[in-house]
Coordinates of C-alpha atoms in Angstrom, one line a residue:
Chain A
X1 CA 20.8 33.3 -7.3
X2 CA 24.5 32.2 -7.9
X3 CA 24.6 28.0 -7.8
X4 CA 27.7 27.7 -6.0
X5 CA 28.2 23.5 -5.2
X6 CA 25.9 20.7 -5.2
X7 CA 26.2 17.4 -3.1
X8 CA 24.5 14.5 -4.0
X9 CA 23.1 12.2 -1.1
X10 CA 21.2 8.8 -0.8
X11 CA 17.6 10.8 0.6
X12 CA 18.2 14.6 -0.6
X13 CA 20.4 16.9 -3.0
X14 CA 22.3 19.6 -1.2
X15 CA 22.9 22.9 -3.0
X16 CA 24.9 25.8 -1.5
X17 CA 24.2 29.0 -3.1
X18 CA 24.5 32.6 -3.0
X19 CA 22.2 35.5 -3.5
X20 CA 24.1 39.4 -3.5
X21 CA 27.1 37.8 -1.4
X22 CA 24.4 36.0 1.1
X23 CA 26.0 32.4 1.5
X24 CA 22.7 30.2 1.8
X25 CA 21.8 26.5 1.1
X26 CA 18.7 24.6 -0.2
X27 CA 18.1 20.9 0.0
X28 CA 15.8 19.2 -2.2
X29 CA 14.6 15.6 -2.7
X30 CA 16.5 13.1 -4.7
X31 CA 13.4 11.0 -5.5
X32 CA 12.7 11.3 -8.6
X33 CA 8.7 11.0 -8.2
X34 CA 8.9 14.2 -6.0
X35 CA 11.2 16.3 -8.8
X36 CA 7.4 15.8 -10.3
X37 CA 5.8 17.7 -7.7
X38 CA 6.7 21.0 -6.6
X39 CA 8.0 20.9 -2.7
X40 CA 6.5 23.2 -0.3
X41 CA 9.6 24.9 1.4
X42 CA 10.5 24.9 5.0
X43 CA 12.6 27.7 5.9
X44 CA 15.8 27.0 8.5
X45 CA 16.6 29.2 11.1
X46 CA 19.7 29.1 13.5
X47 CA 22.0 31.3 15.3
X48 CA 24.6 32.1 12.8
X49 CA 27.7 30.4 11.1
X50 CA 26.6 27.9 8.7
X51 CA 29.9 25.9 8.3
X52 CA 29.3 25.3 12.3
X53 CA 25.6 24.8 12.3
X54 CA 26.0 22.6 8.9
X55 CA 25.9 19.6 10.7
X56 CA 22.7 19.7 12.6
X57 CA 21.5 21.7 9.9
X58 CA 21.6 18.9 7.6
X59 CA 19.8 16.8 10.0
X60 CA 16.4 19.1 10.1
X61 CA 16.4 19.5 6.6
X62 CA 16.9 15.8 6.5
X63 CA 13.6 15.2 8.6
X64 CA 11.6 17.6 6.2
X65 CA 12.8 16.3 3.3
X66 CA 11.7 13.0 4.6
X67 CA 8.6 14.1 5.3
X68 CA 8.2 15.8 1.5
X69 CA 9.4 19.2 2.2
X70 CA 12.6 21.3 0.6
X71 CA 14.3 23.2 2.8
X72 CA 16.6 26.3 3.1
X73 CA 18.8 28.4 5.1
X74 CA 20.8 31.5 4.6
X75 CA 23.5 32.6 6.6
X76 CA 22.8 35.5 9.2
X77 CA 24.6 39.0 8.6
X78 CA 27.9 39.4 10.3
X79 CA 28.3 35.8 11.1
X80 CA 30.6 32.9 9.1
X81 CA 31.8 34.0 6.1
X82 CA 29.8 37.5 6.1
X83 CA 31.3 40.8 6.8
X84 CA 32.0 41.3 10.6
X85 CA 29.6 44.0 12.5
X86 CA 31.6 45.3 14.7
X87 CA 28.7 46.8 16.6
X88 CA 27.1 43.6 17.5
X89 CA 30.2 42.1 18.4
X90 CA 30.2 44.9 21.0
X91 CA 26.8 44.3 22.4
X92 CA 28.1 40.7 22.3
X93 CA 31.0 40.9 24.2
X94 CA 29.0 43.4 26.6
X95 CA 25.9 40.5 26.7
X96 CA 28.8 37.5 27.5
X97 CA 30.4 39.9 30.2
X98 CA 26.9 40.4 32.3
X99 CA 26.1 36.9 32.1
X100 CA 29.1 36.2 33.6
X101 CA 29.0 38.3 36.1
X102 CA 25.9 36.7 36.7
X103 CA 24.3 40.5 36.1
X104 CA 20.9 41.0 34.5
X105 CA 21.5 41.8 30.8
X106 CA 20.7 45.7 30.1
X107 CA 17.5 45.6 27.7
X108 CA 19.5 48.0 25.5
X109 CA 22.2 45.7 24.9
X110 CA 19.6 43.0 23.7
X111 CA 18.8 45.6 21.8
X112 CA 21.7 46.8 20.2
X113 CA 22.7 42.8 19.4
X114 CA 19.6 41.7 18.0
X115 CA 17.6 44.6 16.2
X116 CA 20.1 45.0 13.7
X117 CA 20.4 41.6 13.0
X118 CA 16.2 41.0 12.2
X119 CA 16.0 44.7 10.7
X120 CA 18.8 43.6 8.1
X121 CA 18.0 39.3 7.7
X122 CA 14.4 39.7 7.3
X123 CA 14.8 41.2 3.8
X124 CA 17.6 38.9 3.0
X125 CA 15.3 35.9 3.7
X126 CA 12.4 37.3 1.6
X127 CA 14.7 37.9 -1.1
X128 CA 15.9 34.6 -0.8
X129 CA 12.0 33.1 -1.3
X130 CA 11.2 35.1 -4.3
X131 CA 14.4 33.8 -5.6
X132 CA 13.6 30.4 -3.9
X133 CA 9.9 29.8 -5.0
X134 CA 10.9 31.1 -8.6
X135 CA 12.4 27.2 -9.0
X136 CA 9.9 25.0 -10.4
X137 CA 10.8 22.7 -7.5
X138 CA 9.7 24.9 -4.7
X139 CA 6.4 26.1 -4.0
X140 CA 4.5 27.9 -1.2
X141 CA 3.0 28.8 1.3
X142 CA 6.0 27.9 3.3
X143 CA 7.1 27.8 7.0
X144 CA 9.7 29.3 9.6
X145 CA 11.7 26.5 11.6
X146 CA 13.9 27.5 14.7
X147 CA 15.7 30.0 16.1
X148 CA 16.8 32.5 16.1
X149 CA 12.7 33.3 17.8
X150 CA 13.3 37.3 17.0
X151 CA 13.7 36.5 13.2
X152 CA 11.2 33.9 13.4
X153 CA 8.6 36.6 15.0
X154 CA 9.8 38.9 12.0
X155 CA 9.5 36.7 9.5
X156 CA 6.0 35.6 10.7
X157 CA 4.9 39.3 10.7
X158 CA 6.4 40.4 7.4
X159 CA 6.3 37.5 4.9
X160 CA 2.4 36.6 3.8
X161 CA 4.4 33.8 2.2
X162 CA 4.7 32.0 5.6
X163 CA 1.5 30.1 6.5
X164 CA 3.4 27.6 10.1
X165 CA 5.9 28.5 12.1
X166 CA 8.2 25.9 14.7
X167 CA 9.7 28.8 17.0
X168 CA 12.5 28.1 19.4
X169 CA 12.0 29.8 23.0
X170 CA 14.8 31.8 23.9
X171 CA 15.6 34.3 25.9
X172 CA 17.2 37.7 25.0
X173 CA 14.6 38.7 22.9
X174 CA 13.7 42.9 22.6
X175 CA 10.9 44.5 24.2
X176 CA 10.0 45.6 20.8
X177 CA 9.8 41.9 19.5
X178 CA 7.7 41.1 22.2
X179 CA 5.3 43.5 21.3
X180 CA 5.8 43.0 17.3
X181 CA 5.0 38.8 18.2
X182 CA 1.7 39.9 19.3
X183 CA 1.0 40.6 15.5
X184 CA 1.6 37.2 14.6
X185 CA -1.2 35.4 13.2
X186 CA -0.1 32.0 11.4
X187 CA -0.4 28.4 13.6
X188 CA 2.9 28.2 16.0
X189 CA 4.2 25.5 17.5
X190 CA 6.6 26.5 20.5
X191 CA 9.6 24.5 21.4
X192 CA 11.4 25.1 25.4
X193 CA 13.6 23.3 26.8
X194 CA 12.2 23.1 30.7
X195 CA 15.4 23.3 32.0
X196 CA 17.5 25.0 29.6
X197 CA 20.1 26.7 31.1
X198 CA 20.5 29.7 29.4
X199 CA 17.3 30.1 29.0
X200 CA 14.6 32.0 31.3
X201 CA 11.5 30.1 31.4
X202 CA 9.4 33.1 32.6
X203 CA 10.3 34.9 29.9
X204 CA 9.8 32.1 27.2
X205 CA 6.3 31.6 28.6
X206 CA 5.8 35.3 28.6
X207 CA 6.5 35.3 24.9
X208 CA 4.6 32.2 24.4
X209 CA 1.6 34.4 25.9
X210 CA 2.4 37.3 23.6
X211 CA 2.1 35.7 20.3
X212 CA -1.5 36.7 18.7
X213 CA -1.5 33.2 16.9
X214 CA -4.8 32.0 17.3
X215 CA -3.8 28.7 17.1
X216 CA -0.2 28.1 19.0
X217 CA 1.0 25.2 20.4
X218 CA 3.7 25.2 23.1
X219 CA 6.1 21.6 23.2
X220 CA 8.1 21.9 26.8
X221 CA 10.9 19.1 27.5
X222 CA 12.6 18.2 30.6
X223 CA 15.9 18.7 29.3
X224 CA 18.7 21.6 28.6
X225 CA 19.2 23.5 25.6
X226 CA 20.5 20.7 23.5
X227 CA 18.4 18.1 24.9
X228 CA 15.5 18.5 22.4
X229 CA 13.9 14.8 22.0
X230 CA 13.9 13.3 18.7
X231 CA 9.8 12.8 18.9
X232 CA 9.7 16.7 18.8
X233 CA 11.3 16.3 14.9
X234 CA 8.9 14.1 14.2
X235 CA 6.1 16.5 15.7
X236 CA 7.2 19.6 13.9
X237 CA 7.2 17.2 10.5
X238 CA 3.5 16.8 11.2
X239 CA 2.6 20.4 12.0
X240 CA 4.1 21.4 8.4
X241 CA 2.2 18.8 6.9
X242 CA -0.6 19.8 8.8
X243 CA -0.6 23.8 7.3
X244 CA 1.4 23.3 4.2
X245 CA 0.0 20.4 2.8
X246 CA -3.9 20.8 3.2
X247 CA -4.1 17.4 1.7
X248 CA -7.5 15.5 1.0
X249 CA -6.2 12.3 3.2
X250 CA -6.5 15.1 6.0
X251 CA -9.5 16.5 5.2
X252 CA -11.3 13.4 4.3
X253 CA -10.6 12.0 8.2
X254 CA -13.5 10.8 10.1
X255 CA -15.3 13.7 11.7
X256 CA -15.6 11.7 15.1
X257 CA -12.3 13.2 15.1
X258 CA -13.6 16.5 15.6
X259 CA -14.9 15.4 18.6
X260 CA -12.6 13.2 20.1
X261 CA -10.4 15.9 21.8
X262 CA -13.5 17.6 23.8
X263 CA -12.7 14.8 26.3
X264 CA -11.6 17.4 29.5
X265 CA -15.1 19.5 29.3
X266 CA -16.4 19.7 32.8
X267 CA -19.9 20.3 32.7
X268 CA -20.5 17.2 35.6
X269 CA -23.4 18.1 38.3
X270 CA -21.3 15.1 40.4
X271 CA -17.6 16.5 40.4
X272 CA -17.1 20.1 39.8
X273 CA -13.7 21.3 39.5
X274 CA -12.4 17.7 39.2
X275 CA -10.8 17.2 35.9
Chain B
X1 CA -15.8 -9.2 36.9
X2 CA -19.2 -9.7 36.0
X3 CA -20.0 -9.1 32.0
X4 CA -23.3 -6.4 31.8
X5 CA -23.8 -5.8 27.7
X6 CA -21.8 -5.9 25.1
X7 CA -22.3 -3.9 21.9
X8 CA -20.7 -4.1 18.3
X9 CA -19.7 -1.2 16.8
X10 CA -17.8 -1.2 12.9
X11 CA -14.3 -0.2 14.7
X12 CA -14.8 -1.6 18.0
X13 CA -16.8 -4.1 20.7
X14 CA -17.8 -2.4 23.9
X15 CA -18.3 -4.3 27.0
X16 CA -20.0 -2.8 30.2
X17 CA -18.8 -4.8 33.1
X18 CA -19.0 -4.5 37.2
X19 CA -16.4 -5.6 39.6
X20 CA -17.6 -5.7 42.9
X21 CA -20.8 -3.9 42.0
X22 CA -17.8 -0.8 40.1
X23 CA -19.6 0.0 36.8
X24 CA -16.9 0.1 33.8
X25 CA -16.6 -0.2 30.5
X26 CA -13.7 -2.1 28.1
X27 CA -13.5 -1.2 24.5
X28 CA -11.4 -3.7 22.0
X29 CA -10.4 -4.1 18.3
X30 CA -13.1 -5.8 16.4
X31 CA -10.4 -6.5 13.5
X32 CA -10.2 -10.0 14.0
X33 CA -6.5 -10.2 13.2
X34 CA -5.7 -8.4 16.5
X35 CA -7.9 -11.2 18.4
X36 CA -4.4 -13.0 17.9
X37 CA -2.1 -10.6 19.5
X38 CA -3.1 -9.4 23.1
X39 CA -3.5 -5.5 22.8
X40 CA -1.8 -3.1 25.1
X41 CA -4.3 -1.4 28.0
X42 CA -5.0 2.6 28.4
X43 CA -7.2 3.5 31.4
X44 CA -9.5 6.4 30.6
X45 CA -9.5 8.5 33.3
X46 CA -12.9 10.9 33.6
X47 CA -14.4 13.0 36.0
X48 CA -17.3 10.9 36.9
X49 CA -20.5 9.7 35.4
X50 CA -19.9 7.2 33.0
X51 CA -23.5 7.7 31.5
X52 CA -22.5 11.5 31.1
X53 CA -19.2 10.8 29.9
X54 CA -19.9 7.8 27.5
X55 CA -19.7 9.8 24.0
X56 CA -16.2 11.8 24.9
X57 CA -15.0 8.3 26.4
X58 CA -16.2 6.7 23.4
X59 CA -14.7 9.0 21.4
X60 CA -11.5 8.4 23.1
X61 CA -11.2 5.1 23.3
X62 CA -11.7 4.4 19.4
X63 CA -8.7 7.3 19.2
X64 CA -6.6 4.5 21.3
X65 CA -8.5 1.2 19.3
X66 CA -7.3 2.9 16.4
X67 CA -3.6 3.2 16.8
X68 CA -3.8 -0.8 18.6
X69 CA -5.0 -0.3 22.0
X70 CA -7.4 -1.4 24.2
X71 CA -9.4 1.2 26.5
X72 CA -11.0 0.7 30.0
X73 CA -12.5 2.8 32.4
X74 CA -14.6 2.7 35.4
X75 CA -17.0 4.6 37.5
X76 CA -15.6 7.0 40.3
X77 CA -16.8 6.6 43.5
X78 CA -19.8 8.7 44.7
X79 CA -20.8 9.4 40.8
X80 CA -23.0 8.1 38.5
X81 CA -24.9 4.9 39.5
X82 CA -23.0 4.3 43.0
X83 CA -23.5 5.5 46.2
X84 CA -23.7 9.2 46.9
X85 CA -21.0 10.4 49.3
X86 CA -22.1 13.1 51.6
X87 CA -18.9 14.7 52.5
X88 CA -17.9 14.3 49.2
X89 CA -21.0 16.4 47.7
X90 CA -20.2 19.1 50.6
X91 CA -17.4 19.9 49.6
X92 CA -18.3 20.0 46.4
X93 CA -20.8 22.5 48.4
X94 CA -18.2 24.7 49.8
X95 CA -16.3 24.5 45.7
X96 CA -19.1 26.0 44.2
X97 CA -20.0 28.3 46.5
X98 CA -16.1 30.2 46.9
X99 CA -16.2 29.8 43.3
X100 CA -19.1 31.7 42.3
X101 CA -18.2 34.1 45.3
X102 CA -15.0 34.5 43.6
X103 CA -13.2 33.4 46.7
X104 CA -10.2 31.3 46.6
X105 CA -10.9 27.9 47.6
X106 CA -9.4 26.7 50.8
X107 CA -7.3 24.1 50.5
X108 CA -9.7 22.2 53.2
X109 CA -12.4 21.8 50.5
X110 CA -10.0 20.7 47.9
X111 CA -8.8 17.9 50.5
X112 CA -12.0 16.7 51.4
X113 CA -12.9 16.2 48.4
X114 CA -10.5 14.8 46.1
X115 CA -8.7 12.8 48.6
X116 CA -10.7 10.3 49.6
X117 CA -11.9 9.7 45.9
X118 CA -8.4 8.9 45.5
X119 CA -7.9 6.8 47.8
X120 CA -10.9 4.8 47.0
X121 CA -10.4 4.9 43.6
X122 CA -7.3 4.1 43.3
X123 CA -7.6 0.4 44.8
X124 CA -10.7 0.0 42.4
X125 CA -9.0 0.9 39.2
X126 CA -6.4 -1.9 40.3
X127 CA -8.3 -4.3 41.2
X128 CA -9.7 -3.8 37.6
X129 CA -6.7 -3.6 36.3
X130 CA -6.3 -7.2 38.0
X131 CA -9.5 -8.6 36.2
X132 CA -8.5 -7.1 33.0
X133 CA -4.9 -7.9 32.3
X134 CA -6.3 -11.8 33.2
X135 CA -8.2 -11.7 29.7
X136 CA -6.2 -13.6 26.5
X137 CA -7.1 -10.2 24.4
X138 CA -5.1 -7.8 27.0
X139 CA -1.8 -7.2 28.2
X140 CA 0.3 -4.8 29.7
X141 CA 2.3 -2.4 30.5
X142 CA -0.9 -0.2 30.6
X143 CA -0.9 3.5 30.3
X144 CA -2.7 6.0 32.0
X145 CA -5.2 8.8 29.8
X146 CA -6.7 11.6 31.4
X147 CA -8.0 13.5 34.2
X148 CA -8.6 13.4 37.3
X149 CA -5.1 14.7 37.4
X150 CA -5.0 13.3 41.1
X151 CA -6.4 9.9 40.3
X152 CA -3.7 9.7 37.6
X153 CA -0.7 11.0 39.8
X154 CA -1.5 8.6 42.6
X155 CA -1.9 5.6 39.9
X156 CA 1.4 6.3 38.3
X157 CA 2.8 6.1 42.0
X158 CA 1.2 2.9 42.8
X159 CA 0.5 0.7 40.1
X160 CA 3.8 -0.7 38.3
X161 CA 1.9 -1.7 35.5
X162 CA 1.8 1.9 34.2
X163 CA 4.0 2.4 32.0
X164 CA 3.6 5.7 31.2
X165 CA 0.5 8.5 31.4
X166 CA -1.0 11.7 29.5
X167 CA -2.4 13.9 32.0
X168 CA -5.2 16.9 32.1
X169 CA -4.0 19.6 33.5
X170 CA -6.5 20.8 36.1
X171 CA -6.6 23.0 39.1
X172 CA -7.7 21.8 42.7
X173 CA -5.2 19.8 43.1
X174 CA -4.4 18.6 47.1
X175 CA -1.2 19.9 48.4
X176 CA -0.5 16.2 49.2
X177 CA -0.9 15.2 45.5
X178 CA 1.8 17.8 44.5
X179 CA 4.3 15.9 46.9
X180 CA 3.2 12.6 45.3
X181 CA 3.8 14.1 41.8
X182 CA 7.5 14.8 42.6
X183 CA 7.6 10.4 43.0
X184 CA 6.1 9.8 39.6
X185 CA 8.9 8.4 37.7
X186 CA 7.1 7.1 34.3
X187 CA 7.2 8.9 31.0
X188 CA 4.5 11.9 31.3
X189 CA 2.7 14.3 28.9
X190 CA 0.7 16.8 30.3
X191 CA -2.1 18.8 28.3
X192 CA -3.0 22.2 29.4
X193 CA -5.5 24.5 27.8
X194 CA -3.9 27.7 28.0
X195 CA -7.1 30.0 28.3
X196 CA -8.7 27.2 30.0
X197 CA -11.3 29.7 32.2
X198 CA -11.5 27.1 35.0
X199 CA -7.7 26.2 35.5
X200 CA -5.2 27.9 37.4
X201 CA -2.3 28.1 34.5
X202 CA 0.2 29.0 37.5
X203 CA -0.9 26.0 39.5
X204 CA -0.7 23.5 36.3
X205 CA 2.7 24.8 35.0
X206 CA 3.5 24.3 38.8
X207 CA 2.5 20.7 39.1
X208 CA 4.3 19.9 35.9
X209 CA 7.3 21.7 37.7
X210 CA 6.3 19.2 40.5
X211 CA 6.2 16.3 38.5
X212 CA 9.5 13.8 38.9
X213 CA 9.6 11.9 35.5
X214 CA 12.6 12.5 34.0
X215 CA 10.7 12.1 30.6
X216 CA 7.7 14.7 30.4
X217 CA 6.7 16.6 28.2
X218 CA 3.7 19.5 28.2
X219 CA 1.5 20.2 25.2
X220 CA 0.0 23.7 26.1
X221 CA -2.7 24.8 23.3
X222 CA -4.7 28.0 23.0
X223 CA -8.3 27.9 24.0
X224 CA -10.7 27.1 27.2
X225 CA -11.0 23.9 28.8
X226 CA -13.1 22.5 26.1
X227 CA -10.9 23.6 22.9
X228 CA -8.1 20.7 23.0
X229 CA -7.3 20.7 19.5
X230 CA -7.9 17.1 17.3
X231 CA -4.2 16.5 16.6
X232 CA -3.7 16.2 20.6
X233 CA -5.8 12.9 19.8
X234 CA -3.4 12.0 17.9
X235 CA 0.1 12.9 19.7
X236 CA -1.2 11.1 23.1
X237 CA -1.7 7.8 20.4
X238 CA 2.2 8.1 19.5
X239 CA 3.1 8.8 22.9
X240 CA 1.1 5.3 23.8
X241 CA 2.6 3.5 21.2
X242 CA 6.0 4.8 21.8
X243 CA 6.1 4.0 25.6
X244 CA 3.6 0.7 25.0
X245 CA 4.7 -0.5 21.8
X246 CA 8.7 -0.4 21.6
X247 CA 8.7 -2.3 18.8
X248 CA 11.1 -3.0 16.5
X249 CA 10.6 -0.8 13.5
X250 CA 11.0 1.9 16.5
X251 CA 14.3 0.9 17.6
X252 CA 15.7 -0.1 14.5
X253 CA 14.9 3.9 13.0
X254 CA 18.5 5.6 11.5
X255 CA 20.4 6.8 14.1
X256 CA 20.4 10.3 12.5
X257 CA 17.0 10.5 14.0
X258 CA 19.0 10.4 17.2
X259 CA 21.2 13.6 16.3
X260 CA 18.0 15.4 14.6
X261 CA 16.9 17.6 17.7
X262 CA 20.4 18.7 18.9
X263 CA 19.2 21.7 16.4
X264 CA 19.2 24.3 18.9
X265 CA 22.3 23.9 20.8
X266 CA 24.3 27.8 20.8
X267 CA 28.0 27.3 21.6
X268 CA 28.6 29.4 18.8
X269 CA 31.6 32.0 19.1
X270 CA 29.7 34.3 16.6
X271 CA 25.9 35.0 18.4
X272 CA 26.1 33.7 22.2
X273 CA 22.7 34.1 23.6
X274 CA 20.7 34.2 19.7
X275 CA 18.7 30.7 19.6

């Protein structure tokens, strides 16, 4: 792992790096207590182009590193700075062309975009963890964070490292992801935007469906695709600290917690069926 | 309102009262420095039988005690210690019976016997409301908590003093109450069990389709109708203290919290259509 710059902030340090020619960054707490303390690491995921994502980018990692995470990101093959693929930028242009025609998008086009993409990221990422969790700053288990969902789903399958995922729904995902997300098994906690306009709902709650997660969660917002609410930072902040820091303040809760959410049983001889 | 018993607990002081021979119950802080400041009110909705329900609504209301609420509820009409209501408990009848037939329920049976609950319940619960909010220790806005999904709709319609309402997704819900839904204007979230064995999930992702608050948000979880996970305990108290509570340390958070979830917008030029 090449140290390429390093920014200094009031709340976090910001370090872009490289690993084999993969642009990535990694942002870490300033505070010097925490340099003490190894980090459990939240991994970043986002569509592609960090220079363009940087920005909001910066603003999750910001919220995890408030909340006593690292985070990381690595910049997706053929995207930004990276080598063009000239195939996906086919099965792009084909993908934009059908959704303007206001045509169903082939499945094979999906395909042809997407599969490459996971088959070749997924390794980069893991790569990037052993190189990652190396740092006596970082430890695991970590977590997945965003989009793109088809990485996210790989990532969850392949990497015993991650123990949470936060997925973004989204649509365009392969038949064979579908069917690979019900293999996941780590906690999930869902994100959809109700009204997201490039996004099929049927399809996201399909995929919500699929995933084998025992435990998933699914967070849906009245709202478009960028319309996210701030609360829902807040909420995937706690669902990291929930699985990645099994802390004793946790644990050591009252157990009248365990039983505060059995509040919707139905078991009444008056109202049946009224909940 | 006509003061029954009163009982001390470590956390909290529960006070049976009746209002116009209406059995409820109020929980409050014990802490005496909240005595000084009037705490804001959730209504505990239930399905009925407050002797039956007392240890899930106990539970419950020392969730909302504990994040600086007050809790109230009261008995349904035709439940518990009231008056039996005939119709009511045939068409509770007919329920069972198309249930255990496997039949679909017609909508008849749902009608008669949810809707006039409602509409005496409704009056009840503001009268209470009335009585309560008259008390030094209590103040509103109030929120709403809870099934029955169609007692909550129609109070979010008709009572001003909600401020906001977490809902329990459930099924049998009149067709009339799915029109009212599309008036609710106040701040929402839903819970749905997503295995939940006696719910519809069709009909409950349809009436939060239905529902007209621009602010709502769904929290769908794996497991049946009993399995609500702790932590939802714990979102519905934020969600009370955000809509209830707008206090200043709130307001005056950075204001990149207010960029944070614009995370998942795609206008990128590289991967249209990856989130």
């Amino acid at each position: 792992m090449r140290l390429r710059t390093e920014q200094r902030h009031d709340d976090l340090v910001e370090t872009a790096f490289s690993l084999d020619d993969v642009p990535g960054i990694l942002w870490t707490p300033t505070i010097p207590a925490a340099a003490t303390t190894p980090s459990p690491l939240v991994l970043l995921g986002h569509p592609g182009d960090l220079s363009r994502m940087h920005p909001r980018l910066l603003a999750r990692a910001r919220s995890c590193v408030a909340a006593g995470f690292a985070a990381a990101t690595l910049e997706l093959p053929g995207t930004g700075e990276r080598p063009r693929h000239p195939d996906a930028d086919r099965a792009r242009a084909d993908l934009r062309r059908a959704v303007r025609a206001g045509e169903p998008v082939p499945d094979v086009v999906v395909d042809r975009l997407v599969l490459p993409l996971v088959e070749q990221a997924a390794p980069e990422w893991r790569a990037a963890l052993d190189a990652l969790l190396a740092r006596p700053d970082l430890r695991g288990p970590v977590a997945w964070s965003g989009g793109i969902i088809s990485l996210g789903v790989r990532m969850a399958v392949v990497e015993p490292r991650i123990a949470a995922a936060v997925l973004f729904a989204g649509s365009y995902v392969p038949r064979a992801i579908v069917e690979e997300a019900r293999t996941v098994t780590v906690p999930l906690l869902v994100l959809l935007q109700w009204d997201d306009e490039g996004n099929d709902r049927q399809q996201a709650l399909g995929l919500f469906e699929a995933l084998g997660s025992r435990e998933k969660t699914l967070h849906a917002n009245t709202g478009g695709h960028t319309g996210v609410p701030a609360f829902e930072g807040d909420d995937a902040a706690r669902f990291f600290t929930r699985h990645l820091r099994p802390a004793p303040e946790v644990s050591g809760q009252p157990t009248s917690l365990g039983d505060r959410p059995v509040t919707r049983r139905n078991t009444s001889a008056n109202a049946p069926g009224l909940r």
